[in-house]
Tab-separated table of C-alpha atoms in Angstrom:
chain	number	residue	atom	x	y	z
A	1	UNK	CA	40.625	22.159	46.699
A	2	UNK	CA	36.737	21.030	46.638
A	3	UNK	CA	33.999	23.404	46.396
A	4	UNK	CA	30.584	22.047	48.047
A	5	UNK	CA	27.265	23.240	48.131
A	6	UNK	CA	23.799	21.554	47.464
A	7	UNK	CA	24.310	20.504	44.009
A	8	UNK	CA	27.942	21.315	43.707
A	9	UNK	CA	30.827	18.892	43.796
A	10	UNK	CA	33.636	20.971	42.111
A	11	UNK	CA	37.353	20.283	42.170
A	12	UNK	CA	39.168	23.863	41.840
A	13	UNK	CA	42.792	23.613	41.551
A	14	UNK	CA	45.465	26.142	40.127
A	15	UNK	CA	47.128	25.952	36.809
A	16	UNK	CA	50.271	27.030	34.877
A	17	UNK	CA	49.068	30.161	33.123
A	18	UNK	CA	52.383	30.572	31.219
A	19	UNK	CA	50.389	30.465	28.180
A	20	UNK	CA	53.593	29.466	25.498
A	21	UNK	CA	55.268	32.834	25.874
A	22	UNK	CA	58.368	31.617	27.665
A	23	UNK	CA	58.825	28.539	26.118
A	24	UNK	CA	55.602	26.633	27.204
A	25	UNK	CA	54.640	24.388	23.966
A	26	UNK	CA	51.492	25.821	22.862
A	27	UNK	CA	49.872	22.492	21.805
A	28	UNK	CA	50.145	21.090	25.032
A	29	UNK	CA	48.668	24.183	26.853
A	30	UNK	CA	45.546	23.916	24.554
A	31	UNK	CA	45.070	20.321	25.420
A	32	UNK	CA	45.040	21.131	29.019
A	33	UNK	CA	42.425	23.638	28.048
A	34	UNK	CA	40.244	21.667	26.007
A	35	UNK	CA	40.723	18.579	28.429
A	36	UNK	CA	39.372	21.148	31.576
A	37	UNK	CA	36.599	22.631	29.357
A	38	UNK	CA	35.027	19.022	28.816
A	39	UNK	CA	35.055	18.478	32.445
A	40	UNK	CA	34.117	21.797	33.660
A	41	UNK	CA	31.145	20.765	35.702
A	42	UNK	CA	33.682	18.846	37.446
A	43	UNK	CA	36.783	20.494	37.993
A	44	UNK	CA	37.716	24.667	37.968
A	45	UNK	CA	41.570	25.572	36.926
A	46	UNK	CA	42.511	28.708	38.524
A	47	UNK	CA	45.150	30.253	36.162
A	48	UNK	CA	48.472	31.136	37.939
A	49	UNK	CA	50.912	33.330	35.851
A	50	UNK	CA	54.305	32.609	37.775
A	51	UNK	CA	56.219	34.941	35.462
A	52	UNK	CA	54.480	38.258	36.767
A	53	UNK	CA	55.094	40.696	39.929
A	54	UNK	CA	53.984	39.574	43.011
A	55	UNK	CA	51.339	41.876	44.747
A	56	UNK	CA	53.004	41.330	47.851
A	57	UNK	CA	55.493	43.052	49.754
A	58	UNK	CA	57.566	39.977	50.484
A	59	UNK	CA	57.951	38.120	47.117
A	60	UNK	CA	59.438	39.705	43.655
A	61	UNK	CA	57.451	37.358	41.754
A	62	UNK	CA	54.286	35.098	42.095
A	63	UNK	CA	56.965	32.222	41.142
A	64	UNK	CA	58.797	32.669	44.609
A	65	UNK	CA	55.051	32.813	46.313
A	66	UNK	CA	54.720	29.537	44.818
A	67	UNK	CA	58.080	28.071	45.916
A	68	UNK	CA	57.695	29.421	49.267
A	69	UNK	CA	54.001	28.178	49.671
A	70	UNK	CA	55.457	24.678	49.110
A	71	UNK	CA	57.695	25.278	51.691
A	72	UNK	CA	55.660	26.198	54.218
A	73	UNK	CA	53.175	23.635	53.371
A	74	UNK	CA	55.815	21.026	53.685
A	75	UNK	CA	57.009	22.468	57.042
A	76	UNK	CA	53.391	22.930	58.327
A	77	UNK	CA	53.212	18.773	57.601
A	78	UNK	CA	52.382	18.389	53.916
A	79	UNK	CA	54.188	15.478	52.454
A	80	UNK	CA	54.568	14.060	48.644
A	81	UNK	CA	55.311	10.689	47.301
A	82	UNK	CA	58.923	9.007	47.246
A	83	UNK	CA	60.172	10.034	44.116
A	84	UNK	CA	63.844	10.689	43.425
A	85	UNK	CA	62.868	13.547	40.341
A	86	UNK	CA	60.504	15.543	42.682
A	87	UNK	CA	62.930	15.271	45.690
A	88	UNK	CA	65.763	16.698	43.659
A	89	UNK	CA	63.573	19.546	41.885
A	90	UNK	CA	62.506	20.447	45.847
A	91	UNK	CA	66.303	20.590	46.796
A	92	UNK	CA	67.546	22.631	43.764
A	93	UNK	CA	66.585	25.992	44.294
A	94	UNK	CA	68.362	28.758	46.271
A	95	UNK	CA	67.087	32.160	47.264
A	96	UNK	CA	68.489	35.689	47.468
A	97	UNK	CA	66.535	38.981	48.304
A	98	UNK	CA	66.348	41.919	46.002
A	99	UNK	CA	67.889	45.214	46.475
A	100	UNK	CA	64.105	46.136	47.869
A	101	UNK	CA	64.129	43.446	50.484
A	102	UNK	CA	61.905	40.941	48.495
A	103	UNK	CA	62.704	37.570	48.066
A	104	UNK	CA	63.694	36.028	44.709
A	105	UNK	CA	64.200	32.213	44.220
A	106	UNK	CA	66.430	31.052	41.187
A	107	UNK	CA	64.806	31.771	37.866
A	108	UNK	CA	63.886	28.615	35.792
A	109	UNK	CA	67.069	28.924	33.649
A	110	UNK	CA	69.157	28.851	36.517
A	111	UNK	CA	67.568	25.728	37.981
A	112	UNK	CA	68.114	23.830	34.673
A	113	UNK	CA	71.392	24.567	34.141
A	114	UNK	CA	72.242	23.530	37.939
A	115	UNK	CA	69.864	19.985	37.934
A	116	UNK	CA	69.954	19.769	34.119
A	117	UNK	CA	66.608	19.765	33.607
A	118	UNK	CA	63.095	21.834	34.305
A	119	UNK	CA	61.607	21.405	37.841
A	120	UNK	CA	58.334	20.559	36.574
A	121	UNK	CA	57.436	18.010	39.314
A	122	UNK	CA	58.049	20.563	42.298
A	123	UNK	CA	56.190	23.613	40.009
A	124	UNK	CA	53.196	21.227	39.664
A	125	UNK	CA	52.954	19.969	43.585
A	126	UNK	CA	53.627	24.159	44.183
A	127	UNK	CA	50.719	25.080	42.170
A	128	UNK	CA	48.479	22.402	43.770
A	129	UNK	CA	48.889	24.058	47.238
A	130	UNK	CA	49.447	27.527	46.409
A	131	UNK	CA	47.629	30.069	48.656
A	132	UNK	CA	48.053	33.990	47.181
A	133	UNK	CA	50.913	35.625	49.305
A	134	UNK	CA	52.746	32.277	49.787
A	135	UNK	CA	53.786	31.185	53.474
A	136	UNK	CA	56.116	32.304	56.165
A	137	UNK	CA	57.894	35.333	54.359
A	138	UNK	CA	58.199	36.976	57.445
A	139	UNK	CA	59.347	34.197	59.482
A	140	UNK	CA	61.955	33.698	56.610
A	141	UNK	CA	62.909	37.601	56.795
A	142	UNK	CA	63.455	37.679	60.690
A	143	UNK	CA	65.377	34.436	61.187
A	144	UNK	CA	67.438	34.150	57.864
A	145	UNK	CA	70.917	35.999	58.045
A	146	UNK	CA	71.061	38.004	54.260
A	147	UNK	CA	73.167	35.709	52.631
A	148	UNK	CA	73.717	36.613	48.876
A	149	UNK	CA	72.390	33.359	48.405
A	150	UNK	CA	70.839	31.189	50.971
A	151	UNK	CA	69.674	27.506	51.061
A	152	UNK	CA	66.463	26.501	51.987
């Protein structure tokens, strides 16, 4: 996203704020923060911790908001470059509903076991198009039958 003003041409985006707590390499995260700090006049990183509980009533975790936000963005006409790994990342997740009726996408470890790697590319795209609250949760809940495991 670009924020513009009389003296402002700032690129703002979301960045993974896992902070090393769940296996993120601290050294890499530190490099990203250092690089962004060097360019703070041109860009702003808005941290997003996907592992925390969602503040919405539709999603269990912020991670679920991210994935369904990506889904909604694509359904609204968003597009991504042809990339087999990204395609595999985007086709891998399944979702279910929690006992409370919230949407819960497969966790990272389940996806790693399913496709043999992390879904880093799709995670990056989801962060790039993220809007708090995700997208189309009401449509999912109204249109989908409540199967134990549903595909996109």
